[in-house]
PDB file of N, CA and C in Angstrom:
ATOM      1  N   GLU K   6      25.368 -16.776  42.581  1.00  0.00           N
ATOM      2  CA  GLU K   6      25.548 -15.476  43.314  1.00  0.00           C
ATOM      3  C   GLU K   6      26.452 -14.630  42.511  1.00  0.00           C
ATOM      4  N   LEU K   7      26.185 -13.191  42.470  1.00  0.00           N
ATOM      5  CA  LEU K   7      26.767 -12.732  41.763  1.00  0.00           C
ATOM      6  C   LEU K   7      28.619 -12.324  42.551  1.00  0.00           C
ATOM      7  N   LYS K   8      29.438 -12.570  41.455  1.00  0.00           N
ATOM      8  CA  LYS K   8      30.591 -12.406  41.854  1.00  0.00           C
ATOM      9  C   LYS K   8      31.391 -10.967  41.086  1.00  0.00           C
ATOM     10  N   GLU K   9      32.445 -10.454  41.706  1.00  0.00           N
ATOM     11  CA  GLU K   9      32.481  -8.795  41.217  1.00  0.00           C
ATOM     12  C   GLU K   9      34.128  -9.810  40.182  1.00  0.00           C
ATOM     13  N   PRO K  10      34.003  -9.252  38.663  1.00  0.00           N
ATOM     14  CA  PRO K  10      34.896  -9.976  37.510  1.00  0.00           C
ATOM     15  C   PRO K  10      36.271  -9.762  37.822  1.00  0.00           C
ATOM     16  N   ALA K  11      37.276 -10.582  37.586  1.00  0.00           N
ATOM     17  CA  ALA K  11      39.027  -9.988  37.845  1.00  0.00           C
ATOM     18  C   ALA K  11      39.084  -9.395  36.587  1.00  0.00           C
ATOM     19  N   THR K  12      38.743  -9.240  35.499  1.00  0.00           N
ATOM     20  CA  THR K  12      38.987  -8.930  34.014  1.00  0.00           C
ATOM     21  C   THR K  12      38.074  -8.217  32.933  1.00  0.00           C
ATOM     22  N   TYR K  13      38.773  -7.473  32.182  1.00  0.00           N
ATOM     23  CA  TYR K  13      37.361  -7.211  31.084  1.00  0.00           C
ATOM     24  C   TYR K  13      36.698  -8.658  30.595  1.00  0.00           C
ATOM     25  N   GLU K  14      37.628  -9.504  30.336  1.00  0.00           N
ATOM     26  CA  GLU K  14      37.370 -10.654  29.396  1.00  0.00           C
ATOM     27  C   GLU K  14      36.309 -11.226  30.225  1.00  0.00           C
ATOM     28  N   GLU K  15      36.348 -11.596  31.959  1.00  0.00           N
ATOM     29  CA  GLU K  15      35.519 -12.168  32.713  1.00  0.00           C
ATOM     30  C   GLU K  15      33.795 -11.416  32.762  1.00  0.00           C
ATOM     31  N   ALA K  16      34.234 -10.072  32.758  1.00  0.00           N
ATOM     32  CA  ALA K  16      32.966  -9.245  32.920  1.00  0.00           C
ATOM     33  C   ALA K  16      32.060  -9.708  32.023  1.00  0.00           C
ATOM     34  N   LEU K  17      32.509 -10.138  30.569  1.00  0.00           N
ATOM     35  CA  LEU K  17      32.099  -9.707  29.303  1.00  0.00           C
ATOM     36  C   LEU K  17      31.492 -11.166  28.928  1.00  0.00           C
ATOM     37  N   SER K  18      32.197 -12.005  29.820  1.00  0.00           N
ATOM     38  CA  SER K  18      32.124 -13.494  29.319  1.00  0.00           C
ATOM     39  C   SER K  18      31.027 -14.339  30.318  1.00  0.00           C
ATOM     40  N   GLY K  19      30.715 -14.024  31.403  1.00  0.00           N
ATOM     41  CA  GLY K  19      30.251 -14.392  32.056  1.00  0.00           C
ATOM     42  C   GLY K  19      28.630 -14.546  32.164  1.00  0.00           C
ATOM     43  N   GLU K  20      27.838 -15.474  33.030  1.00  0.00           N
ATOM     44  CA  GLU K  20      26.595 -14.813  32.919  1.00  0.00           C
ATOM     45  C   GLU K  20      25.774 -13.767  33.512  1.00  0.00           C
ATOM     46  N   ASP K  21      26.554 -12.876  33.461  1.00  0.00           N
ATOM     47  CA  ASP K  21      26.104 -11.555  34.315  1.00  0.00           C
ATOM     48  C   ASP K  21      26.516 -10.711  33.658  1.00  0.00           C
ATOM     49  N   ALA K  22      26.860 -11.002  32.432  1.00  0.00           N
ATOM     50  CA  ALA K  22      27.828  -9.851  31.149  1.00  0.00           C
ATOM     51  C   ALA K  22      26.780  -8.710  31.585  1.00  0.00           C
ATOM     52  N   ASP K  23      25.395  -8.876  30.949  1.00  0.00           N
ATOM     53  CA  ASP K  23      24.825  -7.608  31.076  1.00  0.00           C
ATOM     54  C   ASP K  23      24.978  -6.885  31.666  1.00  0.00           C
ATOM     55  N   LEU K  24      24.714  -7.295  33.042  1.00  0.00           N
ATOM     56  CA  LEU K  24      25.699  -6.333  34.356  1.00  0.00           C
ATOM     57  C   LEU K  24      26.224  -5.474  33.895  1.00  0.00           C
ATOM     58  N   TRP K  25      27.019  -6.300  34.095  1.00  0.00           N
ATOM     59  CA  TRP K  25      29.167  -5.369  33.579  1.00  0.00           C
ATOM     60  C   TRP K  25      28.720  -4.450  32.747  1.00  0.00           C
ATOM     61  N   ARG K  26      28.067  -4.724  31.728  1.00  0.00           N
ATOM     62  CA  ARG K  26      28.377  -3.956  30.286  1.00  0.00           C
ATOM     63  C   ARG K  26      27.550  -3.176  30.450  1.00  0.00           C
ATOM     64  N   ARG K  27      26.316  -3.043  31.111  1.00  0.00           N
ATOM     65  CA  ARG K  27      25.805  -1.907  31.748  1.00  0.00           C
ATOM     66  C   ARG K  27      26.472  -0.878  32.439  1.00  0.00           C
ATOM     67  N   ALA K  28      26.857  -1.356  33.689  1.00  0.00           N
ATOM     68  CA  ALA K  28      28.278  -0.326  34.333  1.00  0.00           C
ATOM     69  C   ALA K  28      29.023   0.085  33.031  1.00  0.00           C
ATOM     70  N   ILE K  29      29.746  -0.730  32.859  1.00  0.00           N
ATOM     71  CA  ILE K  29      30.714  -0.166  31.668  1.00  0.00           C
ATOM     72  C   ILE K  29      30.317   1.351  30.742  1.00  0.00           C
ATOM     73  N   ASN K  30      29.234   0.684  30.174  1.00  0.00           N
ATOM     74  CA  ASN K  30      28.625   1.934  29.397  1.00  0.00           C
ATOM     75  C   ASN K  30      28.068   3.042  30.468  1.00  0.00           C
ATOM     76  N   GLU K  31      28.272   3.004  31.120  1.00  0.00           N
ATOM     77  CA  GLU K  31      27.454   4.269  32.772  1.00  0.00           C
ATOM     78  C   GLU K  31      29.091   5.137  32.705  1.00  0.00           C
ATOM     79  N   GLU K  32      29.493   4.384  33.112  1.00  0.00           N
ATOM     80  CA  GLU K  32      31.066   4.652  33.492  1.00  0.00           C
ATOM     81  C   GLU K  32      31.090   5.324  32.181  1.00  0.00           C
ATOM     82  N   MET K  33      31.606   5.236  30.768  1.00  0.00           N
ATOM     83  CA  MET K  33      32.080   5.714  30.132  1.00  0.00           C
ATOM     84  C   MET K  33      30.812   7.130  29.419  1.00  0.00           C
ATOM     85  N   THR K  34      29.995   6.831  29.301  1.00  0.00           N
ATOM     86  CA  THR K  34      29.220   8.090  29.458  1.00  0.00           C
ATOM     87  C   THR K  34      29.028   9.053  30.475  1.00  0.00           C
ATOM     88  N   SER K  35      29.694   9.028  31.683  1.00  0.00           N
ATOM     89  CA  SER K  35      30.120   9.514  32.817  1.00  0.00           C
ATOM     90  C   SER K  35      31.515  10.250  32.527  1.00  0.00           C
ATOM     91  N   LEU K  36      32.559   9.438  32.133  1.00  0.00           N
ATOM     92  CA  LEU K  36      33.883  10.035  31.571  1.00  0.00           C
ATOM     93  C   LEU K  36      33.462  11.206  30.528  1.00  0.00           C
ATOM     94  N   HIS K  37      32.824  11.003  29.420  1.00  0.00           N
ATOM     95  CA  HIS K  37      32.456  11.624  28.336  1.00  0.00           C
ATOM     96  C   HIS K  37      31.559  13.149  28.532  1.00  0.00           C
ATOM     97  N   ALA K  38      30.549  12.676  29.779  1.00  0.00           N
ATOM     98  CA  ALA K  38      29.807  13.637  29.819  1.00  0.00           C
ATOM     99  C   ALA K  38      30.466  14.736  31.004  1.00  0.00           C
ATOM    100  N   ASN K  39      31.128  14.305  31.245  1.00  0.00           N
ATOM    101  CA  ASN K  39      32.441  15.131  32.070  1.00  0.00           C
ATOM    102  C   ASN K  39      33.560  15.573  31.839  1.00  0.00           C
ATOM    103  N   SER K  40      33.711  15.292  30.152  1.00  0.00           N
ATOM    104  CA  SER K  40      35.028  15.924  29.716  1.00  0.00           C
ATOM    105  C   SER K  40      36.480  15.597  30.621  1.00  0.00           C
ATOM    106  N   THR K  41      35.817  14.336  31.044  1.00  0.00           N
ATOM    107  CA  THR K  41      37.191  13.629  31.820  1.00  0.00           C
ATOM    108  C   THR K  41      38.576  13.605  30.976  1.00  0.00           C
ATOM    109  N   TRP K  42      38.762  13.088  30.072  1.00  0.00           N
ATOM    110  CA  TRP K  42      40.282  13.287  28.964  1.00  0.00           C
ATOM    111  C   TRP K  42      38.991  12.850  27.442  1.00  0.00           C
ATOM    112  N   THR K  43      40.282  13.295  26.371  1.00  0.00           N
ATOM    113  CA  THR K  43      39.801  13.011  25.327  1.00  0.00           C
ATOM    114  C   THR K  43      40.582  12.084  24.482  1.00  0.00           C
ATOM    115  N   LEU K  44      40.219  10.891  23.878  1.00  0.00           N
ATOM    116  CA  LEU K  44      40.951  10.122  22.992  1.00  0.00           C
ATOM    117  C   LEU K  44      41.870  10.643  22.088  1.00  0.00           C
ATOM    118  N   GLU K  45      43.794  10.162  22.092  1.00  0.00           N
ATOM    119  CA  GLU K  45      44.416  10.947  21.040  1.00  0.00           C
ATOM    120  C   GLU K  45      45.227   9.891  21.198  1.00  0.00           C
ATOM    121  N   LYS K  46      45.525  10.188  19.390  1.00  0.00           N
ATOM    122  CA  LYS K  46      46.193   8.815  18.864  1.00  0.00           C
ATOM    123  C   LYS K  46      47.808   9.245  19.631  1.00  0.00           C
ATOM    124  N   ALA K  47      48.323   8.102  20.213  1.00  0.00           N
ATOM    125  CA  ALA K  47      49.917   8.083  20.733  1.00  0.00           C
ATOM    126  C   ALA K  47      50.941   8.598  19.808  1.00  0.00           C
ATOM    127  N   PRO K  48      51.656   9.777  19.973  1.00  0.00           N
ATOM    128  CA  PRO K  48      52.979   9.940  19.362  1.00  0.00           C
ATOM    129  C   PRO K  48      53.995   9.077  18.861  1.00  0.00           C
ATOM    130  N   THR K  49      54.532   9.070  17.979  1.00  0.00           N
ATOM    131  CA  THR K  49      55.414   7.656  17.596  1.00  0.00           C
ATOM    132  C   THR K  49      56.769   7.531  18.730  1.00  0.00           C
ATOM    133  N   GLY K  50      56.632   6.526  19.047  1.00  0.00           N
ATOM    134  CA  GLY K  50      57.511   5.917  19.800  1.00  0.00           C
ATOM    135  C   GLY K  50      57.215   6.435  21.172  1.00  0.00           C
ATOM    136  N   ILE K  51      55.726   6.620  21.787  1.00  0.00           N
ATOM    137  CA  ILE K  51      55.228   7.169  23.387  1.00  0.00           C
ATOM    138  C   ILE K  51      54.440   5.627  23.039  1.00  0.00           C
ATOM    139  N   ARG K  52      54.387   4.919  24.556  1.00  0.00           N
ATOM    140  CA  ARG K  52      53.632   4.037  24.874  1.00  0.00           C
ATOM    141  C   ARG K  52      52.038   4.954  25.595  1.00  0.00           C
ATOM    142  N   PRO K  53      51.540   4.545  25.510  1.00  0.00           N
ATOM    143  CA  PRO K  53      50.030   4.825  26.377  1.00  0.00           C
ATOM    144  C   PRO K  53      50.125   4.026  27.780  1.00  0.00           C
ATOM    145  N   ILE K  54      49.866   5.213  28.778  1.00  0.00           N
ATOM    146  CA  ILE K  54      49.624   4.732  30.176  1.00  0.00           C
ATOM    147  C   ILE K  54      48.905   3.248  29.741  1.00  0.00           C
ATOM    148  N   PRO K  55      48.632   2.668  30.615  1.00  0.00           N
ATOM    149  CA  PRO K  55      48.091   1.436  30.906  1.00  0.00           C
ATOM    150  C   PRO K  55      46.623   1.490  31.440  1.00  0.00           C
ATOM    151  N   VAL K  56      45.597   1.092  31.260  1.00  0.00           N
ATOM    152  CA  VAL K  56      44.155   1.020  32.031  1.00  0.00           C
ATOM    153  C   VAL K  56      43.392  -0.144  32.070  1.00  0.00           C
ATOM    154  N   LYS K  57      42.730  -0.397  33.104  1.00  0.00           N
ATOM    155  CA  LYS K  57      41.824  -1.121  33.624  1.00  0.00           C
ATOM    156  C   LYS K  57      41.010  -1.085  34.280  1.00  0.00           C
ATOM    157  N   TRP K  58      39.751  -2.234  34.170  1.00  0.00           N
ATOM    158  CA  TRP K  58      38.570  -2.200  34.836  1.00  0.00           C
ATOM    159  C   TRP K  58      38.695  -2.993  36.109  1.00  0.00           C
ATOM    160  N   VAL K  59      37.875  -1.833  36.798  1.00  0.00           N
ATOM    161  CA  VAL K  59      37.580  -2.685  38.124  1.00  0.00           C
ATOM    162  C   VAL K  59      36.212  -2.012  38.916  1.00  0.00           C
ATOM    163  N   TYR K  60      35.829  -3.532  39.066  1.00  0.00           N
ATOM    164  CA  TYR K  60      34.418  -4.530  39.520  1.00  0.00           C
ATOM    165  C   TYR K  60      34.198  -4.349  40.739  1.00  0.00           C
ATOM    166  N   LYS K  61      33.138  -3.563  41.390  1.00  0.00           N
ATOM    167  CA  LYS K  61      32.151  -3.408  42.480  1.00  0.00           C
ATOM    168  C   LYS K  61      30.887  -3.615  42.321  1.00  0.00           C
ATOM    169  N   ILE K  62      30.380  -4.660  43.262  1.00  0.00           N
ATOM    170  CA  ILE K  62      29.353  -4.358  43.559  1.00  0.00           C
ATOM    171  C   ILE K  62      28.835  -4.029  45.097  1.00  0.00           C
ATOM    172  N   LYS K  63      27.936  -2.840  44.617  1.00  0.00           N
ATOM    173  CA  LYS K  63      27.611  -1.954  45.761  1.00  0.00           C
ATOM    174  C   LYS K  63      26.416  -2.680  46.354  1.00  0.00           C
ATOM    175  N   ARG K  64      26.635  -2.948  47.609  1.00  0.00           N
ATOM    176  CA  ARG K  64      25.362  -3.545  48.662  1.00  0.00           C
ATOM    177  C   ARG K  64      24.579  -2.721  49.741  1.00  0.00           C
ATOM    178  N   ASP K  65      23.607  -2.707  49.838  1.00  0.00           N
ATOM    179  CA  ASP K  65      23.065  -1.851  50.815  1.00  0.00           C
ATOM    180  C   ASP K  65      23.037  -2.106  52.898  1.00  0.00           C
ATOM    181  N   ALA K  66      23.165  -1.373  53.705  1.00  0.00           N
ATOM    182  CA  ALA K  66      23.360  -2.226  54.829  1.00  0.00           C
ATOM    183  C   ALA K  66      22.701  -3.608  55.202  1.00  0.00           C
ATOM    184  N   VAL K  67      21.775  -4.098  54.429  1.00  0.00           N
ATOM    185  CA  VAL K  67      21.645  -5.232  54.914  1.00  0.00           C
ATOM    186  C   VAL K  67      21.972  -6.361  53.925  1.00  0.00           C
ATOM    187  N   GLY K  68      22.709  -6.307  52.867  1.00  0.00           N
ATOM    188  CA  GLY K  68      23.531  -6.919  52.200  1.00  0.00           C
ATOM    189  C   GLY K  68      23.261  -7.053  50.589  1.00  0.00           C
ATOM    190  N   ASN K  69      21.759  -5.993  50.510  1.00  0.00           N
ATOM    191  CA  ASN K  69      21.231  -6.385  49.162  1.00  0.00           C
ATOM    192  C   ASN K  69      21.797  -5.611  48.093  1.00  0.00           C
ATOM    193  N   ILE K  70      21.961  -6.245  47.095  1.00  0.00           N
ATOM    194  CA  ILE K  70      22.343  -5.453  45.564  1.00  0.00           C
ATOM    195  C   ILE K  70      21.851  -4.476  45.557  1.00  0.00           C
ATOM    196  N   GLU K  71      22.262  -3.090  45.767  1.00  0.00           N
ATOM    197  CA  GLU K  71      21.950  -2.083  45.007  1.00  0.00           C
ATOM    198  C   GLU K  71      22.301  -1.443  43.345  1.00  0.00           C
ATOM    199  N   ARG K  72      23.868  -2.000  43.216  1.00  0.00           N
ATOM    200  CA  ARG K  72      23.716  -1.742  41.861  1.00  0.00           C
ATOM    201  C   ARG K  72      25.161  -2.751  41.429  1.00  0.00           C
ATOM    202  N   CYS K  73      25.550  -2.563  40.157  1.00  0.00           N
ATOM    203  CA  CYS K  73      27.539  -2.902  39.972  1.00  0.00           C
ATOM    204  C   CYS K  73      27.640  -1.744  39.582  1.00  0.00           C
ATOM    205  N   LYS K  74      29.339  -1.318  39.603  1.00  0.00           N
ATOM    206  CA  LYS K  74      29.857  -0.291  39.349  1.00  0.00           C
ATOM    207  C   LYS K  74      31.063  -0.707  38.368  1.00  0.00           C
ATOM    208  N   ALA K  75      31.116  -0.313  37.151  1.00  0.00           N
ATOM    209  CA  ALA K  75      32.711  -0.138  37.025  1.00  0.00           C
ATOM    210  C   ALA K  75      33.634   0.891  36.438  1.00  0.00           C
ATOM    211  N   ARG K  76      34.431   0.906  37.001  1.00  0.00           N
ATOM    212  CA  ARG K  76      35.436   2.077  37.016  1.00  0.00           C
ATOM    213  C   ARG K  76      36.790   2.057  35.987  1.00  0.00           C
ATOM    214  N   LEU K  77      36.744   2.624  35.202  1.00  0.00           N
ATOM    215  CA  LEU K  77      38.439   2.612  34.185  1.00  0.00           C
ATOM    216  C   LEU K  77      39.404   3.492  34.945  1.00  0.00           C
ATOM    217  N   VAL K  78      40.482   2.621  35.583  1.00  0.00           N
ATOM    218  CA  VAL K  78      41.560   3.009  36.287  1.00  0.00           C
ATOM    219  C   VAL K  78      42.951   3.222  35.862  1.00  0.00           C
ATOM    220  N   VAL K  79      44.182   4.114  35.976  1.00  0.00           N
ATOM    221  CA  VAL K  79      45.269   3.987  35.179  1.00  0.00           C
ATOM    222  C   VAL K  79      45.442   2.756  36.195  1.00  0.00           C
ATOM    223  N   LYS K  80      46.320   1.903  35.515  1.00  0.00           N
ATOM    224  CA  LYS K  80      47.343   0.514  36.272  1.00  0.00           C
ATOM    225  C   LYS K  80      48.866   1.384  37.006  1.00  0.00           C
ATOM    226  N   GLY K  81      48.804   2.128  36.313  1.00  0.00           N
ATOM    227  CA  GLY K  81      50.356   2.853  36.620  1.00  0.00           C
ATOM    228  C   GLY K  81      51.598   2.959  35.589  1.00  0.00           C
ATOM    229  N   PHE K  82      52.499   3.604  35.613  1.00  0.00           N
ATOM    230  CA  PHE K  82      53.523   3.668  34.772  1.00  0.00           C
ATOM    231  C   PHE K  82      55.319   4.245  35.393  1.00  0.00           C
ATOM    232  N   LYS K  83      55.981   3.767  34.159  1.00  0.00           N
ATOM    233  CA  LYS K  83      56.737   3.782  34.944  1.00  0.00           C
ATOM    234  C   LYS K  83      57.959   5.081  33.869  1.00  0.00           C
ATOM    235  N   LEU K  84      58.582   5.660  34.566  1.00  0.00           N
ATOM    236  CA  LEU K  84      59.399   7.180  34.169  1.00  0.00           C
ATOM    237  C   LEU K  84      60.650   6.795  33.144  1.00  0.00           C
TER     238      LEU K  84
END
């Protein structure tokens, strides 16, 4: 049975790694295509805002798997 991984490492080391890798690649392609952000070098003394991957299995009304999704989200920050 396909399970939603809790971490990036878990997603890419499990038996369903190809499915999750494809979902990650789709998300990165979408982020780049929509110019959501640009990768920049952090200024000296500034810590970047941490991010994490969130994984979800999308199912239809009957419960069949439609697709696997991965989203890159901000973990939060401190001022």
